[in-house]
Amino acid sequence: MNQNIASNQTILQTPNLILSDEQSSWLGSIVFLFRPVGAIVSGSLIQYVGRTRVMIAVGIPFCVGWITLYMAESVLMILLGTVIMALGGGCVEAPVLTYIGEICEPRLRGSLTSFVIAACQFGAALIFLIFALTDWRTTMLISAVVPALTMIVLAFIPESPTWLISKRRLADAEQSLRWVRGWSKKPKVRVEFERLVQRTQNNTQPEGQFSQLRRPEFKRPFIMIIILFIITVIPLLAMRPFYVEIFQTYVLPIRTEWFLVLVTLLSIVASFVGTFTVHRFGKRGISLWSLGINTTATLMLSVCSMNLHWSGWIPLSLFCICFWVSNYGMLSLPWMYIAEVYPLEMRGIASGLSAASASLVLFISTKTYMNLTSWFGLHGTLFIYTSISFLGFIYVYFCVPETEGRRLEEIMQFFADRKRARDFNKSKPISSTQSK
């Protein structure tokens, strides 16, 4: 690897901010160590203070984190700013996914969850583009404006009608439902609202959230989501903090900064394509397709890394394929399930724990990447990731239920009854236009 790139000398042009390999490893992985803390905290809070209030409050650590990074004059300040950003990133996951799961109709739930992933990719592309055109401090300062504007916009978004009903605020809940259904008049949402009230009241349990976690309605989907994170995240995102070094290793024919912009733009387009096709092909369908192609492309990258005399256009094309297919289907899969698999009474903490598990998987995989490359080389590490992706294809095919177009009660009943995924996938969904 290029030592200058590995120590960030070409990126942070300040002597006090040059990082060693070990510091670079911690900087890349510390995000995923602290995100679970934010995810668990917000998962507990959203049940008591509401979904939108938590989403608004999350803008504060994002602003503070960006400004801390902008003012950083030491490695410690960089790590502090990264930790603050990580806490904010963890806090935002549970309320966003829970809110989407509660306000969407079944036919739109998967698409809108996928749209959130696309929005995240757009944000990353914007940061990469700003960084390519300016210096890194200016990038941090401009980025601090975005969460401030987001807080203002979210102040005009109504609270989840499901949460309002659980707090016995029925008038506010009906008004919220009318808003999320396109400012519909009362008669148009009356039937849906009455069913929503009945279902929410039936699902509300007197026990605490943590005591609910012993039930199969939590255990089965939680284990499934952890496995999905392992098989979809590790083959690509474990390398994310080291993309610069990896791209330099392959001697790609374009500047690394612009290649980061390119693959991020590809990721955005792929996420939007997934948003518009998930209802047609199903979550399992697009995920199996992307897992299969990603397995093949990663295997070919492993072969390329053993012969770096090949044209740089070959690994460049393979990386583009990996980024496209991963963001089209497989990376969105566990997040789409988080939005719809948990019952109301445990939804907050369960979503938080699920998001936390993603961060832990990312932390472990990122922290061990340098060890794997030192033991097995880049080609051996990529072959390990290829094997994980291949096993993931088998798991999704046999063990993951297709929930696209299903009502939430159907999905939760599947996990409660311990049915096989194959039997569930063969059964016909209950037709309904209800959001819950």
Coordinates of C-alpha atoms in Angstrom, one line a residue:
M1 CA 0.0 0.0 0.0
N2 CA 1.0 3.6 -0.5
Q3 CA 2.2 4.7 2.9
N4 CA 1.4 8.4 2.2
I5 CA -2.2 7.4 1.5
A6 CA -2.4 5.0 4.4
S7 CA -1.4 7.8 6.8
N8 CA -3.7 10.3 5.2
Q9 CA -0.8 12.7 4.3
T10 CA -2.4 13.5 1.0
I11 CA -5.7 14.2 2.6
L12 CA -5.0 16.0 5.9
Q13 CA -2.3 18.5 4.9
T14 CA -1.5 19.4 8.6
P15 CA 1.5 17.8 10.4
N16 CA -0.5 17.4 13.6
L17 CA -3.2 15.5 11.8
I18 CA -1.1 12.8 10.0
L19 CA -2.3 9.5 11.3
S20 CA -0.4 6.2 11.7
D21 CA -1.8 2.9 10.4
E22 CA -3.2 2.1 13.8
Q23 CA -4.8 5.5 14.2
S24 CA -6.3 5.2 10.7
S25 CA -7.7 1.9 11.7
W26 CA -9.4 3.3 14.8
L27 CA -10.6 6.3 13.0
G28 CA -12.3 4.1 10.4
S29 CA -13.9 1.7 12.9
I30 CA -14.6 3.9 15.9
V31 CA -17.8 5.2 14.2
F32 CA -19.3 1.7 14.3
L33 CA -18.2 1.3 18.0
F34 CA -20.2 4.3 19.2
R35 CA -23.2 4.2 16.8
P36 CA -24.8 1.3 18.8
V37 CA -24.9 3.5 21.9
G38 CA -26.9 6.1 20.0
A39 CA -29.1 3.5 18.4
I40 CA -30.1 1.9 21.7
V41 CA -30.7 5.3 23.4
S42 CA -32.9 6.6 20.6
G43 CA -34.7 3.2 20.3
S44 CA -35.7 3.6 23.9
L45 CA -36.6 7.3 23.7
I46 CA -38.8 7.1 20.6
Q47 CA -41.4 5.1 22.5
Y48 CA -41.7 7.9 25.2
V49 CA -41.1 11.2 23.4
G50 CA -42.1 10.3 19.8
R51 CA -40.5 9.6 16.5
T52 CA -40.2 13.1 15.1
R53 CA -38.9 14.8 18.3
V54 CA -36.0 12.4 18.4
M55 CA -35.3 12.9 14.7
I56 CA -35.2 16.7 15.2
A57 CA -32.9 16.4 18.3
V58 CA -30.5 14.2 16.3
G59 CA -29.5 17.3 14.3
I60 CA -27.7 18.7 17.3
P61 CA -24.9 16.1 17.6
F62 CA -24.5 16.2 13.8
C63 CA -23.9 20.0 13.8
V64 CA -21.5 19.8 16.8
G65 CA -19.6 16.9 15.2
W66 CA -19.1 18.6 11.9
I67 CA -17.9 21.8 13.6
T68 CA -15.6 19.9 15.9
L69 CA -14.0 18.3 12.8
Y70 CA -13.7 21.7 11.1
M71 CA -11.9 23.1 14.1
A72 CA -9.7 20.0 14.7
E73 CA -6.0 20.7 15.3
S74 CA -5.1 17.3 16.7
V75 CA -5.8 13.7 16.2
L76 CA -7.7 13.7 19.5
M77 CA -10.1 16.4 18.2
I78 CA -10.7 14.3 15.0
L79 CA -11.5 11.3 17.1
L80 CA -13.8 13.4 19.4
G81 CA -15.7 14.8 16.4
T82 CA -16.0 11.3 14.9
V83 CA -17.4 9.9 18.1
I84 CA -20.0 12.7 18.3
M85 CA -21.0 12.1 14.7
A86 CA -21.2 8.3 15.4
L87 CA -23.6 8.9 18.3
G88 CA -25.8 11.1 16.1
G89 CA -25.7 8.5 13.3
G90 CA -26.8 5.8 15.7
C91 CA -29.6 7.9 17.1
V92 CA -31.2 8.6 13.7
E93 CA -31.6 5.1 12.5
A94 CA -34.4 3.7 14.8
P95 CA -36.8 6.7 14.6
V96 CA -36.5 7.1 10.8
L97 CA -37.1 3.4 10.1
T98 CA -39.9 3.1 12.7
Y99 CA -41.6 6.2 11.3
I100 CA -41.5 4.9 7.7
G101 CA -42.8 1.5 8.8
E102 CA -45.7 3.1 10.6
I103 CA -46.9 5.7 8.1
C104 CA -46.5 3.8 4.8
E105 CA -49.0 1.6 3.0
P106 CA -47.7 -2.0 2.4
R107 CA -47.1 -1.3 -1.3
L108 CA -44.9 1.7 -0.6
R109 CA -43.1 0.6 2.6
G110 CA -40.2 -1.1 0.8
S111 CA -39.8 1.6 -1.8
L112 CA -39.6 4.4 0.8
T113 CA -37.2 2.5 3.0
S114 CA -35.0 2.0 0.0
F115 CA -35.4 5.7 -0.8
V116 CA -33.8 6.5 2.6
I117 CA -30.8 4.5 1.6
A118 CA -30.6 6.4 -1.7
A119 CA -30.8 9.7 0.2
C120 CA -27.9 8.6 2.4
Q121 CA -25.9 7.8 -0.7
F122 CA -26.8 11.2 -2.2
G123 CA -25.4 12.9 1.0
A124 CA -22.2 10.9 0.7
A125 CA -21.8 11.9 -2.9
L126 CA -22.4 15.5 -2.1
I127 CA -19.6 15.4 0.5
F128 CA -17.2 13.6 -1.9
L129 CA -18.0 16.2 -4.5
I130 CA -17.4 19.2 -2.2
F131 CA -14.1 17.5 -1.0
A132 CA -13.0 17.1 -4.6
L133 CA -13.6 20.8 -5.3
T134 CA -12.4 22.3 -1.9
D135 CA -10.2 21.5 1.0
W136 CA -11.3 19.1 3.8
R137 CA -12.0 21.9 6.4
T138 CA -14.3 23.7 4.0
T139 CA -16.1 20.4 3.4
M140 CA -16.7 20.0 7.2
L141 CA -18.0 23.5 7.5
I142 CA -20.4 23.3 4.6
S143 CA -21.6 19.9 5.9
A144 CA -22.6 21.4 9.2
V145 CA -25.3 23.4 7.5
V146 CA -27.3 20.4 6.3
P147 CA -28.4 19.0 9.7
A148 CA -29.4 22.5 10.8
L149 CA -31.7 22.9 7.8
T150 CA -33.0 19.3 8.3
M151 CA -34.1 20.2 11.9
I152 CA -36.1 23.1 10.5
V153 CA -37.8 21.0 7.9
L154 CA -38.6 18.2 10.3
A155 CA -40.4 20.6 12.6
F156 CA -43.2 20.7 10.1
I157 CA -43.6 16.9 9.8
P158 CA -46.4 15.4 11.9
E159 CA -45.9 12.7 14.5
S160 CA -46.6 9.0 13.7
P161 CA -50.3 8.3 14.0
T162 CA -49.5 5.0 15.5
W163 CA -47.5 6.6 18.3
L164 CA -50.2 9.2 18.9
I165 CA -52.8 6.5 19.3
S166 CA -50.6 4.6 21.8
K167 CA -50.6 7.8 23.8
R168 CA -54.4 8.2 23.5
R169 CA -54.1 11.4 21.4
L170 CA -56.8 10.3 18.9
A171 CA -57.6 13.7 17.4
D172 CA -54.0 14.4 16.7
A173 CA -53.5 10.9 15.3
E174 CA -56.4 11.3 12.9
Q175 CA -55.0 14.6 11.7
S176 CA -51.6 13.1 11.3
L177 CA -53.0 10.2 9.2
R178 CA -54.8 12.6 7.0
W179 CA -51.5 14.5 6.5
V180 CA -49.5 11.4 5.5
R181 CA -52.3 10.3 3.2
G182 CA -52.0 13.5 1.2
W183 CA -54.1 15.9 3.3
S184 CA -57.1 13.6 2.8
K185 CA -60.5 14.4 4.2
K186 CA -61.8 12.6 7.2
P187 CA -64.2 10.2 5.4
K188 CA -61.4 8.9 3.2
V189 CA -59.3 7.8 6.2
R190 CA -62.1 6.9 8.6
V191 CA -62.0 3.1 8.0
E192 CA -58.3 3.0 8.1
F193 CA -58.1 5.1 11.2
E194 CA -60.6 2.9 13.1
R195 CA -58.7 -0.2 12.2
L196 CA -55.4 1.5 13.2
V197 CA -56.9 2.4 16.6
Q198 CA -58.1 -1.1 17.2
R199 CA -54.9 -2.7 16.2
T200 CA -52.7 -0.3 18.1
Q201 CA -54.7 -0.7 21.3
N202 CA -54.7 -4.5 21.0
N203 CA -50.9 -4.5 20.5
T204 CA -50.1 -2.2 23.5
Q205 CA -48.8 -4.3 26.4
P206 CA -48.4 -3.2 30.0
E207 CA -44.9 -4.7 30.2
G208 CA -41.7 -2.7 29.6
Q209 CA -39.9 -2.8 26.3
F210 CA -37.0 -4.8 27.5
S211 CA -39.2 -7.5 29.0
Q212 CA -40.7 -8.0 25.6
L213 CA -37.4 -9.1 24.1
R214 CA -37.8 -12.7 25.3
R215 CA -40.7 -13.3 22.9
P216 CA -40.2 -15.1 19.6
E217 CA -41.6 -12.0 17.8
F218 CA -38.3 -10.3 18.7
K219 CA -35.8 -13.2 18.7
R220 CA -36.6 -14.7 15.2
P221 CA -36.5 -11.4 13.2
F222 CA -33.6 -10.1 15.3
I223 CA -31.4 -13.1 14.5
M224 CA -32.4 -12.9 10.8
I225 CA -31.5 -9.2 10.6
I226 CA -28.0 -9.9 12.3
I227 CA -27.3 -12.6 9.7
L228 CA -28.4 -10.3 6.9
F229 CA -26.1 -7.6 8.1
I230 CA -23.2 -10.0 8.2
I231 CA -23.8 -11.3 4.6
T232 CA -24.6 -8.0 3.0
V233 CA -22.4 -5.5 4.8
I234 CA -19.0 -7.3 5.1
P235 CA -18.4 -8.0 1.4
L236 CA -18.2 -4.3 0.6
L237 CA -18.5 -1.9 3.5
A238 CA -15.7 -3.5 5.6
M239 CA -13.3 -2.0 3.2
R240 CA -14.9 1.5 3.1
P241 CA -12.4 3.3 5.4
F242 CA -9.6 1.9 3.2
Y243 CA -11.0 2.6 -0.2
V244 CA -8.3 5.2 -1.0
E245 CA -5.5 2.6 -0.3
I246 CA -7.3 -0.1 -2.1
F247 CA -7.9 2.0 -5.2
Q248 CA -4.3 3.1 -5.2
T249 CA -3.2 -0.6 -5.0
Y250 CA -5.1 -1.4 -8.2
V251 CA -3.6 1.6 -10.0
L252 CA -6.9 2.8 -11.3
P253 CA -6.7 5.0 -14.4
I254 CA -8.5 8.0 -12.8
R255 CA -7.9 10.1 -9.7
T256 CA -9.0 8.5 -6.5
E257 CA -11.1 11.5 -5.4
W258 CA -13.1 11.4 -8.7
F259 CA -13.5 7.6 -8.5
L260 CA -15.1 8.0 -5.1
V261 CA -17.5 10.5 -6.6
L262 CA -18.2 8.1 -9.5
V263 CA -18.9 5.0 -7.4
T264 CA -21.1 7.1 -5.0
L265 CA -23.1 8.4 -8.0
L266 CA -23.5 4.8 -9.2
S267 CA -24.7 3.9 -5.7
I268 CA -27.3 6.7 -5.7
V269 CA -28.6 5.6 -9.1
A270 CA -28.7 2.0 -8.1
S271 CA -30.6 2.9 -4.8
F272 CA -33.2 4.9 -6.8
V273 CA -33.6 2.0 -9.3
G274 CA -34.1 -0.3 -6.4
T275 CA -36.7 2.1 -4.9
F276 CA -38.8 1.9 -8.1
T277 CA -38.4 -1.9 -8.7
V278 CA -38.6 -3.4 -5.2
H279 CA -42.4 -3.6 -5.3
R280 CA -42.3 -5.4 -8.7
F281 CA -39.6 -7.9 -8.0
G282 CA -39.7 -8.1 -4.2
K283 CA -37.1 -7.7 -1.6
R284 CA -35.8 -11.2 -1.9
G285 CA -35.7 -11.0 -5.7
I286 CA -33.5 -7.9 -6.0
S287 CA -31.3 -9.1 -3.1
L288 CA -30.7 -12.5 -4.7
W289 CA -29.9 -10.9 -8.0
S290 CA -27.4 -8.4 -6.4
L291 CA -25.8 -11.0 -4.1
G292 CA -25.2 -13.4 -7.0
I293 CA -23.5 -10.7 -9.2
N294 CA -21.6 -9.2 -6.2
T295 CA -20.2 -12.7 -5.4
T296 CA -18.9 -13.1 -9.0
A297 CA -17.4 -9.5 -9.1
T298 CA -15.7 -9.8 -5.7
L299 CA -14.1 -13.1 -6.8
M300 CA -12.8 -11.5 -9.9
L301 CA -11.4 -8.6 -7.9
S302 CA -9.6 -11.2 -5.8
V303 CA -8.0 -12.6 -8.9
C304 CA -7.1 -9.2 -10.2
S305 CA -5.3 -8.3 -7.0
M306 CA -2.9 -11.3 -7.6
N307 CA -1.9 -9.8 -10.9
L308 CA -1.6 -6.0 -10.7
H309 CA -0.1 -5.8 -14.2
W310 CA -3.6 -6.0 -15.7
S311 CA -5.2 -2.9 -17.1
G312 CA -6.6 -0.7 -14.4
W313 CA -9.9 -0.5 -16.3
I314 CA -10.7 -4.1 -15.3
P315 CA -10.7 -3.6 -11.5
L316 CA -12.3 -0.2 -12.1
S317 CA -15.2 -1.8 -13.9
L318 CA -15.5 -4.6 -11.3
F319 CA -15.7 -2.0 -8.5
C320 CA -18.4 -0.1 -10.3
I321 CA -20.4 -3.4 -10.7
C322 CA -20.0 -4.1 -7.0
F323 CA -21.1 -0.7 -5.9
W324 CA -24.1 -0.8 -8.3
V325 CA -25.5 -4.2 -7.5
S326 CA -24.8 -3.9 -3.7
N327 CA -26.7 -0.6 -3.4
Y328 CA -29.5 -1.8 -5.8
G329 CA -30.6 -4.6 -3.5
M330 CA -28.5 -6.3 -0.8
L331 CA -27.4 -3.4 1.3
S332 CA -31.0 -2.1 1.7
L333 CA -32.4 -5.5 2.6
P334 CA -31.9 -5.6 6.4
W335 CA -32.9 -2.0 6.8
M336 CA -36.2 -2.6 5.0
Y337 CA -36.9 -5.5 7.3
I338 CA -36.2 -3.4 10.4
A339 CA -39.0 -1.1 9.4
E340 CA -41.6 -3.8 9.3
V341 CA -40.9 -7.0 11.4
Y342 CA -41.3 -5.8 15.0
P343 CA -44.6 -5.4 17.0
L344 CA -45.6 -2.0 18.2
E345 CA -44.9 -2.6 21.9
M346 CA -41.2 -3.4 21.3
R347 CA -40.7 -1.6 18.0
G348 CA -38.6 1.2 19.5
I349 CA -36.0 -0.8 21.4
A350 CA -36.0 -3.6 18.8
S351 CA -35.2 -1.2 16.0
G352 CA -32.5 0.4 18.1
L353 CA -30.9 -2.9 18.9
S354 CA -31.1 -4.0 15.3
A355 CA -29.4 -0.8 14.1
A356 CA -26.8 -1.3 16.8
S357 CA -26.1 -4.8 15.6
A358 CA -25.3 -3.3 12.1
S359 CA -22.8 -1.0 13.7
L360 CA -21.1 -3.8 15.7
V361 CA -20.8 -5.9 12.5
L362 CA -19.2 -3.0 10.7
F363 CA -16.9 -2.3 13.6
I364 CA -15.6 -5.8 13.9
S365 CA -15.3 -6.2 10.1
T366 CA -13.6 -2.8 9.7
K367 CA -11.2 -3.3 12.6
T368 CA -10.1 -6.8 11.4
Y369 CA -9.6 -5.7 7.8
M370 CA -6.0 -4.7 8.3
N371 CA -5.3 -8.0 10.1
L372 CA -6.9 -10.1 7.3
T373 CA -4.8 -8.3 4.7
S374 CA -1.6 -8.8 6.7
W375 CA -2.4 -12.5 7.1
F376 CA -3.9 -13.4 3.8
G377 CA -3.1 -10.5 1.5
L378 CA -5.7 -8.4 -0.3
H379 CA -6.6 -11.3 -2.6
G380 CA -7.2 -13.7 0.3
T381 CA -9.3 -11.1 2.1
L382 CA -11.5 -10.6 -1.0
F383 CA -11.9 -14.4 -1.3
I384 CA -13.1 -14.5 2.3
Y385 CA -15.7 -11.8 1.4
T386 CA -16.6 -13.7 -1.7
S387 CA -17.4 -16.8 0.4
I388 CA -19.5 -14.8 2.8
S389 CA -21.5 -13.3 -0.1
F390 CA -22.1 -16.8 -1.6
L391 CA -23.3 -18.2 1.8
G392 CA -25.6 -15.2 2.0
F393 CA -27.1 -16.0 -1.3
I394 CA -28.0 -19.5 0.0
Y395 CA -29.4 -18.1 3.3
V396 CA -31.6 -15.5 1.6
Y397 CA -33.0 -18.1 -0.8
F398 CA -34.0 -20.6 1.8
C399 CA -34.6 -18.7 5.0
V400 CA -35.7 -15.2 4.4
P401 CA -39.5 -14.4 3.9
E402 CA -40.7 -12.2 1.2
T403 CA -42.6 -9.4 2.9
E404 CA -43.2 -7.0 0.0
G405 CA -46.9 -6.1 -0.2
R406 CA -47.6 -7.8 3.2
R407 CA -49.5 -6.2 6.0
L408 CA -47.4 -5.8 9.2
E409 CA -49.6 -8.2 11.2
E410 CA -49.0 -10.9 8.6
I411 CA -45.3 -10.5 8.9
M412 CA -45.3 -10.5 12.7
Q413 CA -47.6 -13.5 12.8
F414 CA -45.1 -15.4 10.6
F415 CA -42.3 -14.9 13.2
A416 CA -44.7 -15.6 16.1
D417 CA -45.9 -18.9 14.5
R418 CA -42.4 -20.1 13.7
K419 CA -43.4 -20.9 10.1
R420 CA -40.9 -21.8 7.4
A421 CA -40.0 -19.0 5.0
R422 CA -40.8 -21.2 2.0
D423 CA -44.4 -21.8 3.2
F424 CA -44.9 -18.1 3.9
N425 CA -43.6 -17.1 0.5
K426 CA -46.0 -19.5 -1.2
S427 CA -49.0 -18.2 0.7
K428 CA -51.0 -15.3 -0.8
P429 CA -50.9 -11.9 1.0
I430 CA -54.0 -10.4 2.5
S431 CA -54.9 -7.6 0.2
S432 CA -55.2 -4.3 2.0
T433 CA -54.4 -0.7 1.5
Q434 CA -53.8 -0.1 5.1
S435 CA -50.6 1.4 6.3
K436 CA -50.4 -0.8 9.3

